[in-house]
Structures are given as structure tokens and as C-alpha cells.
XYZ file of C-alpha atoms in Angstrom:
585
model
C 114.615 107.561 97.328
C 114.701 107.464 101.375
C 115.519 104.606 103.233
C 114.134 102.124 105.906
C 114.872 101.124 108.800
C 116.297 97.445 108.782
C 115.526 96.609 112.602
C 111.759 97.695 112.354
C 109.883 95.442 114.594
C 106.899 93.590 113.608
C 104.471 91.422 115.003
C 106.867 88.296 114.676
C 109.665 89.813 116.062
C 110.900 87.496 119.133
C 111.474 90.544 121.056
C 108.932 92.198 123.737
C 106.541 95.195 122.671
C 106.763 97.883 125.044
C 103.108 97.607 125.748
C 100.293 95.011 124.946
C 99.622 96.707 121.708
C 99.571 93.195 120.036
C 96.895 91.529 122.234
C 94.592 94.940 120.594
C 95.226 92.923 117.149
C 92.654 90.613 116.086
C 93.842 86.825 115.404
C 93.355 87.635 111.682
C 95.564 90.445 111.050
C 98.818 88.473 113.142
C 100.907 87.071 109.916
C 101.163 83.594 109.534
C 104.526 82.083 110.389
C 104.424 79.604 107.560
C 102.443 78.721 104.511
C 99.358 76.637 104.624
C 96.606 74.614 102.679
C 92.819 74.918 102.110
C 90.600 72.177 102.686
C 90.143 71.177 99.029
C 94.429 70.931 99.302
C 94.878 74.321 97.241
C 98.068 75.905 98.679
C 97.943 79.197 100.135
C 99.297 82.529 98.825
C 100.687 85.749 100.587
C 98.377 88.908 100.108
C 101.250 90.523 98.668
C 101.247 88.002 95.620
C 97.713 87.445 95.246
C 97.645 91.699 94.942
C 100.410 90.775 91.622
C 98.323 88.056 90.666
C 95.189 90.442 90.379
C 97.275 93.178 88.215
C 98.090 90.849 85.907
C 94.065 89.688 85.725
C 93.110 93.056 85.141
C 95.563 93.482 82.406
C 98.477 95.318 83.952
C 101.626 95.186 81.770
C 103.900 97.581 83.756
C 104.566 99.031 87.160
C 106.618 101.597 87.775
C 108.427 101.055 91.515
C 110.619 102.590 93.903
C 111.340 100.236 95.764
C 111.185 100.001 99.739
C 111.342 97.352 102.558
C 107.466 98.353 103.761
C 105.828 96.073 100.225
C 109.041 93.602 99.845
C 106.249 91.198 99.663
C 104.875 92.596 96.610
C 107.848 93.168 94.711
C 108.876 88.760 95.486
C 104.953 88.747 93.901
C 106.628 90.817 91.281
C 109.477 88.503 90.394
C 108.593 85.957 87.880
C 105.085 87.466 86.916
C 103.018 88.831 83.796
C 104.085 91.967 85.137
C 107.327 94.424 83.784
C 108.867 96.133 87.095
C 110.292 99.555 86.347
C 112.596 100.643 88.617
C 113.156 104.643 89.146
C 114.794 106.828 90.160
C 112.418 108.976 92.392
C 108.975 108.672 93.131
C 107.888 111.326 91.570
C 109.274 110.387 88.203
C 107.384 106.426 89.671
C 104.186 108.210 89.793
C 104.558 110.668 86.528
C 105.329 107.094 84.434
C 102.409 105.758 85.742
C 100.054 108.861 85.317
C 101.503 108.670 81.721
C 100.807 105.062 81.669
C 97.046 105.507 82.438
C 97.023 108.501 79.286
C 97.763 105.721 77.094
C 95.368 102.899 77.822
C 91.688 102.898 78.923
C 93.437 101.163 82.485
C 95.248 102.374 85.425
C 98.958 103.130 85.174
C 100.461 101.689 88.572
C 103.295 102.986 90.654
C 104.414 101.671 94.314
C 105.887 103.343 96.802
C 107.080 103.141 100.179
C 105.619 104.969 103.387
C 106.001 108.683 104.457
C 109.132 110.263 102.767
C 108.171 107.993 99.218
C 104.642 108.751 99.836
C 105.139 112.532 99.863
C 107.289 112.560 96.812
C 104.721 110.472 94.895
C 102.427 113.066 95.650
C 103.281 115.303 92.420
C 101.729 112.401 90.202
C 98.715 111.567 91.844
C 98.016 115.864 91.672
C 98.604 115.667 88.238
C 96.396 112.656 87.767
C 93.566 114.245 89.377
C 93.770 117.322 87.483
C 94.052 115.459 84.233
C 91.215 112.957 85.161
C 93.956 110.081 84.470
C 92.801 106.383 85.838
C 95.726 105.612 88.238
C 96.710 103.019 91.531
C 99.321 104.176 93.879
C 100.180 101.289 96.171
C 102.105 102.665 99.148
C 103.485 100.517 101.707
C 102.539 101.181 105.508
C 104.311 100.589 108.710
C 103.282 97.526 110.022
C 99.704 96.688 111.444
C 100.913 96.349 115.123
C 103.364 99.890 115.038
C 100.231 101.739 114.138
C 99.697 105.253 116.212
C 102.970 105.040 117.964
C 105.216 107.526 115.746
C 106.696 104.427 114.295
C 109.702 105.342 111.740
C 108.055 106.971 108.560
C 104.490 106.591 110.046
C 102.408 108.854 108.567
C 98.225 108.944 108.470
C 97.352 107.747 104.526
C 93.762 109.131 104.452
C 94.319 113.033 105.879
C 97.378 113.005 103.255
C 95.465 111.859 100.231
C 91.638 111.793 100.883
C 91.483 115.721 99.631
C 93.628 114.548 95.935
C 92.318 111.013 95.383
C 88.883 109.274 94.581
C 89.698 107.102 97.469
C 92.173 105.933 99.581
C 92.087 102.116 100.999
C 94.331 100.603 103.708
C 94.466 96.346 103.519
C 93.729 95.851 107.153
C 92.790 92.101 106.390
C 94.874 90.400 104.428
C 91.756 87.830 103.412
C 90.450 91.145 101.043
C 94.001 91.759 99.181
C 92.292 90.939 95.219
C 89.157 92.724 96.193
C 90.682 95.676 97.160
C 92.785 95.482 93.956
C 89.433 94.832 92.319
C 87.883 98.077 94.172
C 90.762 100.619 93.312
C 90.982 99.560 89.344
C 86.833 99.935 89.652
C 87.035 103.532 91.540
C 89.857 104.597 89.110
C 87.718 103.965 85.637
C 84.198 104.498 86.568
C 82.725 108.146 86.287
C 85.347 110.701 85.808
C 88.743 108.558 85.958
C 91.342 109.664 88.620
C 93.916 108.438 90.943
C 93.291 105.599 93.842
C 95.630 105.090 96.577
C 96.217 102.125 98.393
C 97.989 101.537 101.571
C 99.976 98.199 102.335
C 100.818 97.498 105.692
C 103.849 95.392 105.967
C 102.620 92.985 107.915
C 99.481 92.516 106.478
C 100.995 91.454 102.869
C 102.557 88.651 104.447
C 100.129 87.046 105.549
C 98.363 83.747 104.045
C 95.735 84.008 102.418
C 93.106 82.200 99.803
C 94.450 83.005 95.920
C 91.239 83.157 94.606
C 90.736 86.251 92.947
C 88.230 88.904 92.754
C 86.101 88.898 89.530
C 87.020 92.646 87.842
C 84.054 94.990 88.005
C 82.677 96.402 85.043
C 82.786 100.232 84.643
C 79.480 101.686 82.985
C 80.067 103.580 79.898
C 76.516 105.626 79.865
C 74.792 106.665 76.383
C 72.642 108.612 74.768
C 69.173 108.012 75.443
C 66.577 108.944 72.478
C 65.601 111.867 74.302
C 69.329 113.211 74.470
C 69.850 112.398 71.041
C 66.531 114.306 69.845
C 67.853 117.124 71.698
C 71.424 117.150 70.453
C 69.940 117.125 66.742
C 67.878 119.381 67.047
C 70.042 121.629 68.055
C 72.313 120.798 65.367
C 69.474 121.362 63.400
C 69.311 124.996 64.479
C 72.979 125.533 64.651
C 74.957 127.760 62.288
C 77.967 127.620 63.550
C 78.406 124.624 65.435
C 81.618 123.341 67.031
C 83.201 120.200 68.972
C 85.690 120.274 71.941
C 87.433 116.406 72.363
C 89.439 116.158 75.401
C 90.119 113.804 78.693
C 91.453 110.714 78.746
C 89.294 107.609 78.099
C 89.328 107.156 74.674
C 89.749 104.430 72.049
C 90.790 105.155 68.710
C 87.847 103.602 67.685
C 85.811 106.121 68.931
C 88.528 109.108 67.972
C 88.097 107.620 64.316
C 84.112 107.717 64.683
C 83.966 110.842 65.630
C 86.723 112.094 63.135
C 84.650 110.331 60.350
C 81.316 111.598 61.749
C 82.156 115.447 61.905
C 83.912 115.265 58.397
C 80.684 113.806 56.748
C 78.363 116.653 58.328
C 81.781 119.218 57.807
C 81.531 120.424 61.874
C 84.932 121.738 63.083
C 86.275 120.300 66.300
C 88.873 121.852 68.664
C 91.080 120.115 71.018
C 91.433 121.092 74.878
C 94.742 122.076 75.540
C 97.164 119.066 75.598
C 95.297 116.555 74.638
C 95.416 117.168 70.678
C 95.468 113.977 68.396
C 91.773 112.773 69.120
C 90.444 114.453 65.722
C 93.564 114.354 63.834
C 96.102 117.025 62.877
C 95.273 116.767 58.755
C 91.222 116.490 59.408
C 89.698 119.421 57.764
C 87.515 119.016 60.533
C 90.420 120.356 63.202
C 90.473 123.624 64.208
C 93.131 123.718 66.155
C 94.241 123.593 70.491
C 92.025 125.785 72.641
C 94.057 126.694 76.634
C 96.608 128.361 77.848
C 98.346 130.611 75.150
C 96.211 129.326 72.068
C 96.292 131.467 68.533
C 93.396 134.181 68.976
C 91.416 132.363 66.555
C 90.679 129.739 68.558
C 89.688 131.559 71.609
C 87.195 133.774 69.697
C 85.894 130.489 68.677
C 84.428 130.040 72.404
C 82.541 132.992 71.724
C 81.403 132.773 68.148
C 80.158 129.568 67.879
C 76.261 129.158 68.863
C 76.531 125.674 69.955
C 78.941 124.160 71.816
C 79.411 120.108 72.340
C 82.189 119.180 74.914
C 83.358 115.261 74.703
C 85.011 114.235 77.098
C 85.714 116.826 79.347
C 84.117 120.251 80.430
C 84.545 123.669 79.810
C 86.941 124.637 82.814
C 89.484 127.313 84.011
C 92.156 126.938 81.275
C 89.375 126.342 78.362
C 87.299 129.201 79.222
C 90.715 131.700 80.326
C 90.056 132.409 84.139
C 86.301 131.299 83.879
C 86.012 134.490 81.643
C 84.798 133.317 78.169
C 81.510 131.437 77.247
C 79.991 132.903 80.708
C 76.990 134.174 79.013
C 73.885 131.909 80.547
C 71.914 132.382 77.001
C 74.610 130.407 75.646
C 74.189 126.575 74.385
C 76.318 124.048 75.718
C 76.076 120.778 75.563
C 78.431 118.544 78.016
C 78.866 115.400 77.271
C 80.774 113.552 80.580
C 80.021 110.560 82.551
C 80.952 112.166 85.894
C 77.129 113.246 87.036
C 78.787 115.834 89.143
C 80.191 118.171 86.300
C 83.312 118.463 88.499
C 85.364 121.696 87.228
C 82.557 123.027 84.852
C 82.160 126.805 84.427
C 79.381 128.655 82.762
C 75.979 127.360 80.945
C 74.379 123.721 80.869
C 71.639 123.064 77.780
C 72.393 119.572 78.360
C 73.948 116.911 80.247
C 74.780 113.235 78.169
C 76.208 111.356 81.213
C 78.153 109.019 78.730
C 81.962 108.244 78.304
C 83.144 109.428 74.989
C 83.311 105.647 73.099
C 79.641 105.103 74.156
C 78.813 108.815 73.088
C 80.310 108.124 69.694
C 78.654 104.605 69.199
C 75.506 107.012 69.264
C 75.958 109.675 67.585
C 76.941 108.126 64.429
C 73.359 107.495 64.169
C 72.282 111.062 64.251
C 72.852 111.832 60.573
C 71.676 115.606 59.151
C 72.076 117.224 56.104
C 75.395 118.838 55.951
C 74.706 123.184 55.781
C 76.411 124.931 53.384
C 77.110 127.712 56.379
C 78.754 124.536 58.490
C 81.028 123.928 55.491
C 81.859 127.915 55.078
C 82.180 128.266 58.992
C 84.801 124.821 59.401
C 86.753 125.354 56.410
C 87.354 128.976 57.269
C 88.480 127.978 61.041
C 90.655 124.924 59.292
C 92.616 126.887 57.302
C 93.111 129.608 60.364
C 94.599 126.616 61.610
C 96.596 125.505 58.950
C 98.219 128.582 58.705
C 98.966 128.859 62.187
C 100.822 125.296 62.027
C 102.284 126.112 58.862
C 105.917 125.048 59.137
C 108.284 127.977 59.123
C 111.881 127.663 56.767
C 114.063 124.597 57.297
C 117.348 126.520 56.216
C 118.953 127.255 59.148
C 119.800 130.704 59.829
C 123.015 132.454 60.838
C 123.451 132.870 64.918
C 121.914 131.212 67.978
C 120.253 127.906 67.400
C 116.658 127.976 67.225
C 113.493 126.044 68.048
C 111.508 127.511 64.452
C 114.276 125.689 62.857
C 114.543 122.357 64.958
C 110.811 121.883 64.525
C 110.973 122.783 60.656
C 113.182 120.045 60.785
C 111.958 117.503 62.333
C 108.194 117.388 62.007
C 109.310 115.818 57.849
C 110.855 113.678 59.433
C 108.022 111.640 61.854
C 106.074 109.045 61.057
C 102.334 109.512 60.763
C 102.086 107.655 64.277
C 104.785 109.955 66.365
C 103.869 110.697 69.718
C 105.059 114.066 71.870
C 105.277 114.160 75.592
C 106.070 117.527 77.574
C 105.378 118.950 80.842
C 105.371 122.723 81.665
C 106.515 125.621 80.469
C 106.651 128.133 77.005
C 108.881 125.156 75.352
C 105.459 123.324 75.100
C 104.369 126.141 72.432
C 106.678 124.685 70.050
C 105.030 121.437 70.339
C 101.341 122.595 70.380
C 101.937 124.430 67.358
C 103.725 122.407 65.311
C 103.649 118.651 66.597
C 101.475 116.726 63.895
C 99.292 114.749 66.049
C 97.583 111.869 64.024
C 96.100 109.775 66.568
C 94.636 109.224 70.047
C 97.309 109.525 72.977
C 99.747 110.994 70.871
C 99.970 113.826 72.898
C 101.013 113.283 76.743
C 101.462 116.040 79.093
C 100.952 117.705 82.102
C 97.457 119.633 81.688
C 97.864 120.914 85.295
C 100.799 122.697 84.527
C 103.383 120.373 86.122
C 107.090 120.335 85.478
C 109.444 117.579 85.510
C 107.186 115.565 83.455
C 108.617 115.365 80.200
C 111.152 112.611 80.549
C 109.112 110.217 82.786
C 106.221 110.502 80.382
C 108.747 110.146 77.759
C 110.178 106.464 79.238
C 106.638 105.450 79.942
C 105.404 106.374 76.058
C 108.436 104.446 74.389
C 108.117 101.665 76.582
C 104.262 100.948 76.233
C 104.854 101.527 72.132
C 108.609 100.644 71.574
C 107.693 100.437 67.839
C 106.286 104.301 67.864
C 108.946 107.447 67.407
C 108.344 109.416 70.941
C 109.601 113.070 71.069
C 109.757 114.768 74.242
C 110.220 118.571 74.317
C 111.811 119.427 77.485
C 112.665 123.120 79.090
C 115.903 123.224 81.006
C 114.055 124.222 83.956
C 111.779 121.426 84.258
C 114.512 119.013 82.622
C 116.821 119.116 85.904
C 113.756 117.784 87.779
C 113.707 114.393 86.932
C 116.306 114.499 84.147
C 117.632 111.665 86.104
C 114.986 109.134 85.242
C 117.142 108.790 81.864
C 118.930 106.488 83.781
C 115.768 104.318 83.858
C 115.588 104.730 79.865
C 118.789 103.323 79.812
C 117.807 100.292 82.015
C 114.855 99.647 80.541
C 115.806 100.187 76.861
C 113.369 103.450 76.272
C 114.654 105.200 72.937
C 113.051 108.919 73.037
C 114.218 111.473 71.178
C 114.684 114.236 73.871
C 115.132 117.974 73.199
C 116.202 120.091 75.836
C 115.274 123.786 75.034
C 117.406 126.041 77.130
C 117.008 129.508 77.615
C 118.505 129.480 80.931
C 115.315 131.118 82.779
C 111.840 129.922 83.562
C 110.551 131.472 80.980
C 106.515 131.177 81.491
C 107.512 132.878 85.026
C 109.441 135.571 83.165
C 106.970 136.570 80.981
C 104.493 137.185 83.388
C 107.202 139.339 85.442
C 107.379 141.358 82.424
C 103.531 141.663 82.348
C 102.789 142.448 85.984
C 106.927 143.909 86.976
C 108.079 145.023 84.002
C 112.304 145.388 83.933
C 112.475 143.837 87.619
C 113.846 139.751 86.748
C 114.066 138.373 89.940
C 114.285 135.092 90.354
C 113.731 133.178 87.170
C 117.661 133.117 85.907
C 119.189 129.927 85.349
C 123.010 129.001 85.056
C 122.806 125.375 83.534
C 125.002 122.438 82.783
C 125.812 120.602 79.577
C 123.224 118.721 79.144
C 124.534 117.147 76.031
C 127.141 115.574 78.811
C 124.562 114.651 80.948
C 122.893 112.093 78.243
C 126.212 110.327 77.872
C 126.997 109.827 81.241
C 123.279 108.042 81.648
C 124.324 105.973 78.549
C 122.758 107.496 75.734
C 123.414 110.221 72.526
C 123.746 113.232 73.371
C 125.013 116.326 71.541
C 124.912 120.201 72.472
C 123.427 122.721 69.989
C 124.604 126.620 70.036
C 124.391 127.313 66.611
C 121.505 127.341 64.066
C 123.435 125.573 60.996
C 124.066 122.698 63.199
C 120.461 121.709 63.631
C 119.869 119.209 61.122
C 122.832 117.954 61.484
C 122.241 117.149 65.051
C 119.136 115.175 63.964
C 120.619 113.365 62.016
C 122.959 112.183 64.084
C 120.241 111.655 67.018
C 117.877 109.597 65.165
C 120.929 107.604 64.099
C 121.921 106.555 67.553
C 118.494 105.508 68.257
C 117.794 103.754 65.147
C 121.250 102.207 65.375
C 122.194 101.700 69.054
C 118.519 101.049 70.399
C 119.200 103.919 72.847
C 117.609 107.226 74.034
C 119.099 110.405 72.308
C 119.234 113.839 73.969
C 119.526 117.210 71.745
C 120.533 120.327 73.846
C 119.574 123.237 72.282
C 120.699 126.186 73.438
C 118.359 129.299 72.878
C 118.032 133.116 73.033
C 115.808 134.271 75.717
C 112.223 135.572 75.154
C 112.056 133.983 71.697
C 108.658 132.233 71.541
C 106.166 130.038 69.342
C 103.485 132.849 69.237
């Protein structure tokens, strides 16, 4: 976190400006010394609180703050509302909570931040959440109206920082517009493909009085199937002998994710998942068929290629889904995208058809498309299920003698999760553990990074057991990417967040290593790692924590962790300390 100045002048400062910068200010935009009344004797309100007052109308439960002198205004708004206040420990681990947040729910996760050094280290979230088409706000406070374009201390220009990694950025330059520019961000995040909004609060400007009424929410248009797009997607079906589903994104219900499950096991059409966002079509659907990204099992990425009809939901086929804009180039190919972002943002290779619809709306249509169910469809899914089946197959629980290991941690553990268990990770080969293993059951119960970000795991961790306190969150965390916001268990400790928290440590970056070894074989440079314990670490932030060398002590070690949080309401940390260059597959 940086610091602000405490002497920063504003425009009700008794002392002279330098200039007559504040006769340039329109009578509007000067704060107002004290509270005041309307006509019809309603009493006034700061912008800063009427901003609170329209989270909490458009259903915000949580923000996640670092806190700085530029929006004090908001955070006195904060005090005493609807509204839970997270403090952390860094921005960045602010703005990953909050890109986790908006995962979760079919809203905008919030995070607030102050101006120039707080703004910059936000900046890893709001990447991640455009990336990962996540609906998010980040509310940064501004230098004060009347410092504008003078260098003022931590001035920095909002729009040239953000306009290039946001769906817009909005400054509050009148106060009287505070709810309707809430209004307008939660709007700009949801509609089309969701993303992240930024909003700038000059100090000043929050302070000033203002009318509380509040802007009415704006509805976000969920699209459809028309009857010619759903004459065209049977048909094809129709035709189709090997057809296959991709879910991904994030704005889902499980509503719809239990549709569509129900849907594709009726007609017995497989359905993959795009990397990191497994859980939509659930784990034990014969209908699943498995991840498809970044270092999926070879079945699944000759699937691309095999299958004669392709129906994305949700998201399109991009870089990581089609391996370096490589597979399912071929123009003769059929693909039908079903998005509501017009654009096709990210989309590589062939267009049949376009269904501008969000998935929930999508669903609520298809289910009346009903076809006779082929007996190739049932030969062509149950052969790519059981691919899959095998490839998540569980390998021995015994522990074995020497080094701990993550076969035998997962073997472990995955018995012991309830059918609603949620994983969050961020980046790195310790995910592989988690994408082959992880039993995900429902919507959202996978979180992570799908632009490849580390430090994620633990803030999307805190955010997960917070917004479900009564689910079990795992989060499977490398030791690089741990030590980047590792300290946000501090924040689980505040806030009473009880994840279980692995820590795989193989002392190198080891996605970085291995493609050293591809491209320089024998030459490691600069991927070694000399770590602490990180078992230590966890008690000194106030929860479990034990350190793992050996395989025998495994299960033991789970034990004991999902005592403490069972027991002692607290987070639980399992280091685990690895061999190098073992991996998942």
C-alpha cells in the first residue's frame, strides 16, 4: 500500500492557490462547506455515500478496499452500510478478490483504490478481468478537482492508463451524477461481453452535497435464439455425427448449467470445458469430456479436429482453445458461436453461425430444440467420456516411500470433498493437478486465472470462502506464485476465510522451466527458487499450517488441516514440498 500526502490542498483549504486555478472551476464542482436540504425538506447526501448507497441497490455484498485518503468519503459511506468492507493487503490481491468476486455471481466484484501508485498495482486484476471477460468496478480515487494538470502528488491521467484494458473508464466530475455513474459502470460491466469498468473519484468531488435519489439500475439484454437460429442450429444437429459442446465464460446461472447438463444428456452430445472454467457440465455427466487449453490430455485436443460440428457457449474459440490459433483453422469447418458480444472479440478460425445470446437465454431456447438421440452421438460421447474418465481416474492413496507427492495429496483428498467443493488457482504446472483431478460439480466451482496470472490463488481463495462460507474451498498454490500475495492470508484471518491452501513447492517456476528445456535444453537460468517455510508462514498470519517432505505424512497432514478448519473456524495451509519436474501429465 503507498501513502498520501496529509497536507494535500483542496479547494477549501484557507490557504492561497498559487494561481487562479479555482476561479477555472465551475460553481458546481466547489464542495459544499456544510450539509443542506431540498425543497421538499429531504436532507442532502455526500456523492461519496450516495455512490455506497447505489452498491448496495444493485446488490453489492462485498468490496474489497485498500484504503487511501483520495475516497475517505466513500469508505465513512462504507461504515454502517449493506455493504462488507474487506480490507487488504495490496491492491493487487483488492482487485484479484474482486475479479474473483465477479466469477461467482452474475454482478460486478468491486475493489477501491487510491490514485497513481494504488492504481498501478490494481492494474494486474483489471488485466485479468479483461482477459477472463469477468464483470468488474474499480473505483479509484483522484487528486482533487482543483489540483488537476499541475503534477499534483500521485496525479496520474486515468483514461491513457486504463482506456486500452477496460470497457470504459469514467471520472465523477459533477458530483450531482455520483448514482448514475454507479448505474453506468454496473450497466457497461454486464452487458455484451462482461469486463472490467473503472471509475475515477476525485476527492473533492465525493464531498460534495448532493440529491440521494438514486439511479434506477439498467437492465442488461440477454439476446436469444430467434426461430431462424434455432432452425439452423438443428439442422445442423440434424446432420451432425459427431457433434460436440464447448461451455465457458463467466455469466452463468446454475440454472442454465443444469439445462444444458440435462439437455445434452437426453440427446447423449459430449461437452468440453474451456480451460479453467470446468464445473458448468459437471465432472460425473457422461456428457463431459473433459478441459480443452493449455496442456489438456491429447484426447481432447484431437477433439477440435474430429468433431464436425462445433457449438461454443459462452465464449469463443481463441488462442489457448485452438493452441496458437493452430487447430480448427480449416474454413470448411462448422462452428457455431454462441456469444452476446456482436464483435466476436478474440475469435479465431470459421463462423457458420452467430447466436448473439448470453448463455442462460441460449439455454432457455434450446431446450426446445428436441431431436432424436443417434446411435453414432451415443458411440461418439461415451467413447470421449470414458477417455476422460480414465484420464481423471484417481491414482493410489497409499503413500509411497520418499519425497512427498502431489499424485498422493490429490488421491487423498478429492474422497474427501463434498459434492459442492470449489478450487481456486492461478498460474503455473501446479494447476495440472487440479484440472485433472478436482471434481467439479457445479457452476463457479472452478476460479482461476485464464490469462495466465500468478499470485491469484490466495485472493481468489479469501474471496470464494467468504461469498460461500458454508462451501469447502481448496486453493492449489505454486511456491512461486504463493510469495506474491501470500500475504493476503492475513486478510483470511481478519475476515474469518477458512480455505484449505496447498502450497506445491518445487522450488523453480516450473511452467518457465519446462519450456527452457524445450527451446534451451540443459541451460536453467533463471527459474531456481530458494524458499521459506511456508508451513511457518500460515502460523504467523494466524492460521494451521504444517510442512510436508515426506510422502507417508500426507494424509496425515489432512487430517490435521481439515481439523483446524472445521474446529478453529480458521484457514489451513499444507506445504508440500516436491521433487522437481514431476508433473500431472
Amino acid at each position: 500500500m503507498t501513502t498520501e500526502s496529509a497536507s494535500t490542498m483542496t479547494a477549501t483549504d484557507t490557504q492561497p492557490f498559487e494561481d487562479d486555478t479555482i476561479n477555472q472551476i465551475p460553481a458546481q464542482s466547489l464542495p459544499a462547506a456544510v450539509p443542506g436540504m431540498l425543497e421538499g425538506g429531504s436532507t442532502l447526501k455526500s456523492a461519496g455515500h450516495v455512490i455506497v448507497d447505489s452498491l448496495v441497490a444493485h446488490g453489492v455484498e462485498r468490496t474489497y478496499v485498500v484504503p487511501g485518503e483520495s475516497f475517505l468519503d466513500v469508505l465513512d459511506g462504507l461504515h454502517g452500510s449493506d455493504i462488507d468492507t474487506v480490507v487488504c493487503r495490496h491492491e493487487g490481491g483488492a482487485a484479484y478478490m474482486a475479479e474473483a468476486d465477479g466469477k461467482m455471481n452474475q454482478r460486478p466484484g468491486v475493489a477501491m483504490v487510491t490514485r497513481g501508485p494504488g492504481a498501478a498495482n490494481a492494474h494486474v486484476g483489471l488485466h485479468t478481468a479483461w482477459q477472463d471477460s469477468t464483470p468488474m468496478l474499480l473505483f479509484v480515487g483522484l487528486i482533487p478537482f482543483a489540483h488537476r494538470d499541475r503534477e499534483a502528488f500521485q496525479e496520474f491521467d486515468i483514461k491513457a492508463w486504463f482506456d486500452t484494458g477496460a470497457k470504459r473508464v469514467m471520472v465523477l466530475d459533477h458530483a450531482e451524477r455520483a448514482s448514475e455513474i454507479v448505474a453506468e459502470a454496473m450497466f457497461a460491466a454486464m452487458s455484451g461481453r462482461p469486463g472490467p469498468v473503472v471509475v475515477g473519484l476525485p476527492e473533492d468531488i465525493i464531498r460534495q452535497q448532493v440529491d440521494p435519489a438514486l439511479h434506477p439500475t439498467i437492465p442488461v439484454a440477454a439476446g436469444g435464439m430467434s426461430t431462424t437460429d434455432a432452425e439452423a442450429l438443428a439442422t445442423a444437429l440434424a446432420n451432425s455425427s459427431k457433434p460436440l459442446f464447448v461451455t465457458g465464460g463467466n455469466d452463468w446461472s446454475q440454472e442454465a448449467a443444469d439445462q444444458l447438463t440435462g439437455w445434452l444428456e437426453k440427446h447423449h452430445i459430449p461437452a468440453a470445458a474451456e480451460w479453467r472454467t470446468q464445473g458448468t457440465v459437471s465432472f460425473d455427466s457422461p456428457s463431459y469430456v473433459g478441459p480443452i487449453g493449455y496442456g489438456r490430455p491429447r484426447p481432447t485436443y484431437d477433439l477440435l479436429e474430429e468433431t464436425d460440428l462445433l457449438v461454443f457457449v459462452g465464449t469463443v474459440p481463441g488462442d489457448v482453445i485452438t493452441d496458437g490459433f493452430v487447430c480448427r483453422q480449416d474454413w470448411n469447418k462448422q462452428n457455431f458461436l454462441v456469444t452476446i458480444d456482436p464483435s466476436l472479440r478474440g475469435r479465431s478460425g470459421p463462423v457458420s453461425r452467430q447466436i448473439l445470446a448470453k448463455p442462460e437465454a441460449f439455454v432457455r431456447d434450446l431446450v426446445n430444440i428436441d431431436l432424436p438421440a443417434k446411435e453414432e452421438w451415443k458411440a461418439w460421447t461415451a467413447r470421449m467420456h470414458a477417455e476422460q474418465a480414465s484420464f481423471a481416474a484417481l491414482p493410489p492413496a497409499a503413500p509411497a516411500d520418499g519425497p512427498a507427492r502431489m499424485d498422493t495429496l490429490m488421491a487423498n483428498l478429492v474422497p474427501r470433498l463434498p459434492e459442492d467443493a470449489m478450487v481456486t488457482f492461478g498460474a503455473g504446472e501446479h494447476t495440472n493437478w487440479a484440472h485433472r483431478y478436482f471434481p467439479t460439480r457445479r457452476y463457479a466451482s472452478m476460479i482461476s486465472a485464464r490469462n495466465g496470472s500468478m499470485g491469484y490463488s490466495i485472493p481468489s481463495a479469501i474471496a470464494a470462502s467468504l461469498a460461500s462460507p458454508q462451501r469447502r474451498v481448496v486453493t492449489i498454490a505454486g511456491d512461486g506464485e504463493f510469495l506474491m500475495n501470500g500475504q493476503e492470508l492475513a486478510t483470511a484471518t481478519q475476515y474469518g476465510a477458512t480455505p484449505l491452501v496447498i502450497v506445491m513447492d518445487n522450488q523453480e517456476y516450473g511452467t518457465i522451466r519446462t519450456h527452457q528445456e524445450r527451446h534451451y535444453p540443459s541451460r536453467v537460468s533463471g527459474t531456481q527458487l530458494k524458499n521459506p517455510d511456508f508451513g511457518l508462514m500460515a502460523r504467523a498470519f494466524g492460521g494451521f499450517g504444517i510442512t510436508v517432505t515426506q510422502d507417508q505424512d500426507v494424509p496425515a497432514a489432512l487430517d490435521a488441516a481439515f481439523q483446524a478448519i472445521d474446529r478453529d473456524g480458521t484457514f489451513a495451509l499444507i506445504h508440500l514440498v516436491v521433487e522437481q519436474r514431476v508433473k500431472a501429465y
